[in-house]
Structures are given as C-alpha cells and as structure tokens.
CSV table of C-alpha atoms in Angstrom, one decimal:
chain,number,residue,atom,x,y,z
A,1,UNK,CA,18.8,-7.4,-15.0
A,2,UNK,CA,17.6,-4.1,-13.6
A,3,UNK,CA,15.1,-4.4,-10.7
A,4,UNK,CA,13.7,-0.9,-9.8
A,5,UNK,CA,10.8,-2.0,-7.5
A,6,UNK,CA,10.9,-0.9,-3.9
A,7,UNK,CA,11.0,-3.8,-1.8
A,8,UNK,CA,9.0,-4.1,1.3
A,9,UNK,CA,6.0,-5.5,3.2
A,10,UNK,CA,6.3,-8.3,5.2
A,11,UNK,CA,5.9,-10.6,8.2
A,12,UNK,CA,3.8,-10.3,11.2
A,13,UNK,CA,1.5,-7.3,11.1
A,14,UNK,CA,-1.9,-7.8,9.7
A,15,UNK,CA,-3.3,-4.9,7.5
A,16,UNK,CA,-6.8,-3.7,8.5
A,17,UNK,CA,-9.2,-4.6,5.6
A,18,UNK,CA,-12.6,-3.3,6.9
A,19,UNK,CA,-13.9,-0.4,5.1
A,20,UNK,CA,-14.8,2.9,6.5
A,21,UNK,CA,-18.2,3.2,4.9
A,22,UNK,CA,-21.8,2.3,4.9
A,23,UNK,CA,-22.5,-0.8,3.0
A,24,UNK,CA,-24.8,1.0,0.8
A,25,UNK,CA,-22.2,3.2,-0.4
A,26,UNK,CA,-20.1,0.0,-1.3
A,27,UNK,CA,-19.8,-0.5,-5.3
A,28,UNK,CA,-20.1,-4.2,-6.1
A,29,UNK,CA,-16.5,-5.7,-6.6
A,30,UNK,CA,-15.6,-8.4,-9.0
A,31,UNK,CA,-12.2,-10.4,-8.3
A,32,UNK,CA,-10.0,-10.9,-11.5
A,33,UNK,CA,-7.3,-13.9,-11.4
A,34,UNK,CA,-4.5,-14.4,-13.6
A,35,UNK,CA,-2.0,-17.2,-13.2
A,36,UNK,CA,1.0,-17.8,-15.8
A,37,UNK,CA,0.6,-21.1,-17.6
A,38,UNK,CA,3.6,-21.1,-19.8
A,39,UNK,CA,5.6,-24.2,-20.6
A,40,UNK,CA,8.5,-22.9,-18.1
A,41,UNK,CA,6.0,-22.4,-15.2
A,42,UNK,CA,7.2,-23.7,-11.8
A,43,UNK,CA,8.1,-27.6,-11.6
A,44,UNK,CA,8.3,-27.9,-7.8
A,45,UNK,CA,10.0,-31.6,-8.5
A,46,UNK,CA,12.7,-30.0,-10.4
A,47,UNK,CA,12.7,-26.6,-8.6
A,48,UNK,CA,12.9,-24.7,-11.4
A,49,UNK,CA,10.7,-22.4,-13.5
A,50,UNK,CA,8.4,-19.4,-12.7
A,51,UNK,CA,5.3,-19.0,-10.7
A,52,UNK,CA,3.5,-15.8,-11.6
A,53,UNK,CA,-0.2,-15.2,-9.9
A,54,UNK,CA,-2.1,-11.9,-9.9
A,55,UNK,CA,-5.4,-11.3,-8.1
A,56,UNK,CA,-7.0,-8.1,-8.2
A,57,UNK,CA,-10.5,-6.2,-7.7
A,58,UNK,CA,-12.5,-4.1,-10.4
A,59,UNK,CA,-15.5,-2.0,-9.4
A,60,UNK,CA,-18.8,-2.8,-11.0
A,61,UNK,CA,-19.5,0.8,-11.6
A,62,UNK,CA,-20.2,2.3,-15.2
A,63,UNK,CA,-19.7,5.6,-14.3
A,64,UNK,CA,-16.7,8.0,-15.8
A,65,UNK,CA,-15.1,7.9,-12.6
A,66,UNK,CA,-15.4,3.9,-11.8
A,67,UNK,CA,-14.0,3.0,-15.4
A,68,UNK,CA,-11.0,5.2,-14.7
A,69,UNK,CA,-10.5,3.5,-11.6
A,70,UNK,CA,-10.7,0.2,-13.3
A,71,UNK,CA,-8.5,1.3,-15.9
A,72,UNK,CA,-5.9,2.1,-13.0
A,73,UNK,CA,-6.3,-1.2,-11.1
A,74,UNK,CA,-5.6,-3.2,-14.2
A,75,UNK,CA,-2.5,-1.2,-15.0
A,76,UNK,CA,-1.4,-1.5,-11.4
A,77,UNK,CA,-1.7,-5.4,-11.5
A,78,UNK,CA,0.3,-5.5,-14.8
A,79,UNK,CA,2.9,-3.2,-13.1
A,80,UNK,CA,3.5,-5.7,-10.3
A,81,UNK,CA,5.1,-7.8,-13.1
A,82,UNK,CA,6.8,-5.4,-15.1
A,83,UNK,CA,8.4,-3.8,-12.1
A,84,UNK,CA,10.8,-6.7,-12.2
A,85,UNK,CA,11.6,-6.1,-15.6
A,86,UNK,CA,14.3,-3.7,-17.0
A,87,UNK,CA,13.3,-0.6,-19.2
A,88,UNK,CA,15.0,-2.0,-22.3
A,89,UNK,CA,13.0,-5.1,-22.2
A,90,UNK,CA,9.8,-3.2,-21.6
A,91,UNK,CA,10.7,-0.5,-24.4
A,92,UNK,CA,11.3,-3.3,-26.8
A,93,UNK,CA,7.6,-5.0,-25.8
A,94,UNK,CA,5.3,-2.1,-25.2
A,95,UNK,CA,2.4,-4.5,-25.1
A,96,UNK,CA,3.6,-6.0,-21.8
A,97,UNK,CA,2.5,-2.7,-20.2
A,98,UNK,CA,-1.1,-3.6,-20.4
A,99,UNK,CA,-1.2,-7.2,-20.7
A,100,UNK,CA,-0.7,-9.8,-17.8
A,101,UNK,CA,0.0,-12.8,-19.9
A,102,UNK,CA,2.7,-10.8,-21.9
A,103,UNK,CA,4.3,-9.3,-18.9
A,104,UNK,CA,4.4,-12.9,-17.2
A,105,UNK,CA,5.9,-14.1,-20.4
A,106,UNK,CA,8.8,-11.6,-20.4
A,107,UNK,CA,9.4,-12.4,-16.6
A,108,UNK,CA,9.7,-16.0,-17.5
A,109,UNK,CA,11.9,-15.2,-20.4
A,110,UNK,CA,14.4,-13.4,-18.0
A,111,UNK,CA,14.4,-16.3,-15.8
A,112,UNK,CA,15.3,-18.3,-18.7
A,113,UNK,CA,18.3,-16.0,-19.6
A,114,UNK,CA,19.6,-15.7,-16.2
A,115,UNK,CA,19.3,-19.4,-15.7
A,116,UNK,CA,21.3,-20.0,-19.1
A,117,UNK,CA,23.9,-17.5,-18.1
A,118,UNK,CA,24.6,-18.9,-14.6
A,119,UNK,CA,24.0,-22.6,-15.6
A,120,UNK,CA,21.6,-23.3,-12.8
A,121,UNK,CA,19.1,-21.4,-10.3
A,122,UNK,CA,18.5,-22.4,-6.6
A,123,UNK,CA,14.6,-22.4,-7.2
A,124,UNK,CA,11.9,-21.1,-8.9
A,125,UNK,CA,11.3,-17.5,-9.5
A,126,UNK,CA,7.8,-16.1,-8.1
A,127,UNK,CA,5.7,-13.0,-8.4
A,128,UNK,CA,2.3,-13.0,-6.4
A,129,UNK,CA,0.2,-10.1,-6.3
A,130,UNK,CA,-3.1,-9.7,-4.1
A,131,UNK,CA,-5.1,-6.5,-4.4
A,132,UNK,CA,-8.2,-5.4,-2.4
A,133,UNK,CA,-10.0,-2.5,-1.1
A,134,UNK,CA,-9.0,-1.1,2.5
A,135,UNK,CA,-11.5,1.9,2.2
A,136,UNK,CA,-14.6,2.6,0.3
A,137,UNK,CA,-16.3,5.7,1.2
A,138,UNK,CA,-18.9,8.0,-0.7
A,139,UNK,CA,-16.3,10.1,-2.2
A,140,UNK,CA,-12.8,7.9,-1.9
A,141,UNK,CA,-11.7,4.6,-2.2
A,142,UNK,CA,-8.3,3.2,-0.9
A,143,UNK,CA,-6.8,0.0,-2.8
A,144,UNK,CA,-4.0,-1.8,-1.4
A,145,UNK,CA,-1.7,-4.1,-3.7
A,146,UNK,CA,0.4,-6.5,-1.7
A,147,UNK,CA,3.2,-8.4,-3.6
A,148,UNK,CA,5.5,-11.3,-2.9
A,149,UNK,CA,8.5,-11.8,-5.1
A,150,UNK,CA,11.5,-14.0,-5.3
A,151,UNK,CA,14.1,-14.0,-8.0
A,152,UNK,CA,16.9,-15.3,-6.1
A,153,UNK,CA,19.1,-14.2,-3.1
A,154,UNK,CA,19.1,-14.5,0.4
A,155,UNK,CA,15.3,-14.2,0.8
A,156,UNK,CA,11.8,-13.2,-0.9
A,157,UNK,CA,10.9,-9.6,-1.2
A,158,UNK,CA,7.4,-8.4,-0.1
A,159,UNK,CA,5.9,-4.9,-0.6
A,160,UNK,CA,2.6,-3.1,-0.1
A,161,UNK,CA,1.3,-0.3,-2.1
A,162,UNK,CA,-1.7,2.0,-1.1
A,163,UNK,CA,-3.9,3.8,-3.7
A,164,UNK,CA,-6.2,6.5,-3.0
A,165,UNK,CA,-9.0,7.6,-5.8
A,166,UNK,CA,-11.6,10.4,-6.3
A,167,UNK,CA,-14.5,8.0,-6.8
A,168,UNK,CA,-16.3,10.7,-8.8
A,169,UNK,CA,-13.3,11.6,-11.2
A,170,UNK,CA,-11.3,8.4,-10.8
A,171,UNK,CA,-8.2,10.6,-10.1
A,172,UNK,CA,-5.4,9.3,-8.1
A,173,UNK,CA,-5.1,11.4,-5.1
A,174,UNK,CA,-2.2,12.7,-3.5
A,175,UNK,CA,-1.6,13.4,0.1
A,176,UNK,CA,-1.8,17.0,-0.6
A,177,UNK,CA,-5.2,16.4,-1.9
A,178,UNK,CA,-6.3,14.6,1.2
A,179,UNK,CA,-4.6,16.7,4.1
A,180,UNK,CA,-4.4,20.3,4.4
A,181,UNK,CA,-1.5,20.4,6.9
A,182,UNK,CA,1.4,18.2,6.2
A,183,UNK,CA,3.5,19.6,8.7
A,184,UNK,CA,0.9,19.1,11.5
A,185,UNK,CA,0.2,15.5,10.4
A,186,UNK,CA,4.0,14.7,10.4
A,187,UNK,CA,4.1,15.7,14.1
A,188,UNK,CA,1.0,13.3,14.9
A,189,UNK,CA,2.4,10.4,12.9
A,190,UNK,CA,6.0,10.8,14.8
A,191,UNK,CA,4.2,10.8,18.0
A,192,UNK,CA,2.2,7.7,17.2
A,193,UNK,CA,5.6,6.1,15.7
A,194,UNK,CA,7.4,6.6,18.8
A,195,UNK,CA,4.6,5.3,21.1
A,196,UNK,CA,4.2,2.1,18.9
A,197,UNK,CA,7.9,1.5,19.0
A,198,UNK,CA,8.1,2.1,22.8
A,199,UNK,CA,10.3,5.3,22.0
A,200,UNK,CA,10.5,8.4,24.3
A,201,UNK,CA,10.3,11.8,22.6
A,202,UNK,CA,13.9,12.1,23.6
A,203,UNK,CA,15.0,9.0,21.9
A,204,UNK,CA,17.3,9.9,18.8
A,205,UNK,CA,15.5,7.6,16.1
A,206,UNK,CA,18.8,7.3,14.1
A,207,UNK,CA,20.5,6.1,17.1
A,208,UNK,CA,18.0,3.5,17.4
A,209,UNK,CA,18.7,2.3,14.2
A,210,UNK,CA,15.9,3.8,11.9
A,211,UNK,CA,16.8,4.9,8.5
A,212,UNK,CA,16.0,8.9,8.3
A,213,UNK,CA,16.6,11.4,5.6
A,214,UNK,CA,18.8,14.0,6.8
A,215,UNK,CA,18.2,12.6,10.4
A,216,UNK,CA,14.4,13.6,10.3
A,217,UNK,CA,11.6,11.7,10.5
A,218,UNK,CA,9.4,11.4,7.5
A,219,UNK,CA,6.1,10.0,6.3
A,220,UNK,CA,6.0,6.7,4.3
A,221,UNK,CA,5.4,6.4,0.4
A,222,UNK,CA,2.2,4.6,1.5
A,223,UNK,CA,-0.7,6.5,3.0
A,224,UNK,CA,-4.5,5.3,3.2
A,225,UNK,CA,-7.7,5.4,4.8
A,226,UNK,CA,-9.0,2.6,7.0
A,227,UNK,CA,-11.9,1.9,9.3
A,228,UNK,CA,-9.8,3.1,12.6
A,229,UNK,CA,-8.1,6.0,11.0
A,230,UNK,CA,-5.6,7.2,8.3
A,231,UNK,CA,-3.0,4.3,7.9
A,232,UNK,CA,0.8,5.1,7.5
A,233,UNK,CA,2.6,2.0,6.0
A,234,UNK,CA,6.4,1.7,6.1
A,235,UNK,CA,7.8,-1.2,4.1
A,236,UNK,CA,11.1,-3.1,5.0
A,237,UNK,CA,14.0,-0.9,4.2
A,238,UNK,CA,11.9,2.1,4.0
A,239,UNK,CA,12.7,3.2,7.6
A,240,UNK,CA,14.4,0.3,9.3
A,241,UNK,CA,16.0,-3.1,8.2
A,242,UNK,CA,14.5,-5.9,6.6
A,243,UNK,CA,14.5,-7.9,9.9
A,244,UNK,CA,12.3,-5.3,11.5
A,245,UNK,CA,9.6,-6.1,8.9
A,246,UNK,CA,6.8,-3.5,8.0
A,247,UNK,CA,5.9,-0.8,10.4
A,248,UNK,CA,2.0,0.2,10.4
A,249,UNK,CA,0.9,3.3,12.1
A,250,UNK,CA,-2.8,4.4,12.5
A,251,UNK,CA,-3.8,7.7,13.5
A,252,UNK,CA,-7.5,7.9,14.7
A,253,UNK,CA,-9.7,10.3,12.7
A,254,UNK,CA,-10.7,12.2,15.8
A,255,UNK,CA,-7.0,13.3,16.0
A,256,UNK,CA,-7.0,14.5,12.4
A,257,UNK,CA,-9.7,17.2,12.7
A,258,UNK,CA,-8.5,20.3,10.8
A,259,UNK,CA,-5.8,18.3,9.1
A,260,UNK,CA,-7.7,15.8,7.0
A,261,UNK,CA,-10.0,17.2,4.3
A,262,UNK,CA,-13.4,15.8,5.5
A,263,UNK,CA,-14.8,15.6,2.0
A,264,UNK,CA,-12.5,12.2,1.8
A,265,UNK,CA,-14.0,10.4,4.6
C-alpha cells in the first residue's frame, strides 16, 4: 500500500484556538460528525478492525464564498481518509473522493487485504480527524485539520494542516496572497524559531540536528493566522526528528507590519 500523507503533529504543544476577530464577524458554525459503522469496525476485545471518525465544521453562510469554503471543508474531511489509500484504489473508486462513508469503507478493505496477506495484525487501524477554525476575521478564515492515524508500525502518526480562505470568494489563499515579502518573513520566523529553541544566531541549525533543505532555514508547509499573530507550524519529521514533536512558532502581528497584507487581518 502506498501512503502519501505527510505525517506530523503531536505531543505536547497546544495550538491556539481563539479567533482573531470580533464576535459580530463570526459566521455561525455547524459541527459535522462521521463514524465508520461497518462490520469490521474496531473490536477492542479481539484487537482487530478499523476505527474511523471525522469531525469537521461548516459555515452557516449562504454567500457564494461561504458555499465554496464549505465545499473545500467537506473535501478536506474526506481527504483525511483518502490520503491513506493508494492512487490506484482511488482511481478505481472515484466516488470515494467526495464520500466519507465510501472512503472509510475502502480504508477498511485495505486493512482486510493486509491482514489476510500477513496472517494477522497487531491491533486496530485508526484514522481520527478533528477540524475547527483557528481564526475568523472579516475577510479571511483559517481552518485547522488535525489527524491521528495508526496503520501498524512503531508509533501512530499525527499531522495538522492549516488552510486560509478568502471569505468573499471562498478561494484558498497562498502565502504569497497574505504576505508581500517572504524574504523578510523568513528572517523573522527564523529569529523567533531560534529564540524558542534557545539557539543563538551563531548556532548552525543543521549541526543542532534540524532537517534543513540545502542547509538553509525554511518556512513550514502550514501557515495560518491566530489571535496572537501569524502561526508557523512544523510537523514531526518536517524540520526535526519525530521524538522532538511538532514545533509551533508565532510571530506577533506588530512585527509583521509592511509584510502581512492588512486586508487579511
């Protein structure tokens, strides 16, 4: 089986959850829950089967932008399961791209295939996803998706993904949409990173055990907005070993003047 999710998240760091907005700007949110209920769901007495649960939010917003954001949130919820399936399985079952129940059923079928091939497995397979908002402003929304998964091996895998949306159009924002100077931003994040990790400007990060691309510091794949500032989230294996856990760096908004496009606050 080919697993292509980047694996991350984890341990001791608590993600900020307060929204950087006035209450009057908050769209009403509806929680959606899905739990796999197939015949081979996890049996804890036999220590076999699968456990799939997905919880995510939808905006109670009937604008074009709100509907498009909801479409994306639904798709991301399903992707938290399909990310554990190989491309051939998805190609042969295209309906699983948009249907949580069908995606979970395919995950369960993969479990049964591996179990039969190996004779037995050392426990249930799990995929559990929880999604919520991290920031809701007048013009932008940041959603976070946290996923815990275990499909055998030495330890489970966890990851968190941040997604930033333009509330008017529903478009997924890129980092370049939100900031005007990524070079200046990189310098600020590295400074905050070194301070948080108790490293001086002279410390060589690669020699300190951090994973660097060509020896240079880099911005993480997941960037979002929070009540305290712009959040930069490095998942396990992204910049450091799994044992280090996730690394979360926040740069206060006052330090981002001239860098962060104010339209998105």
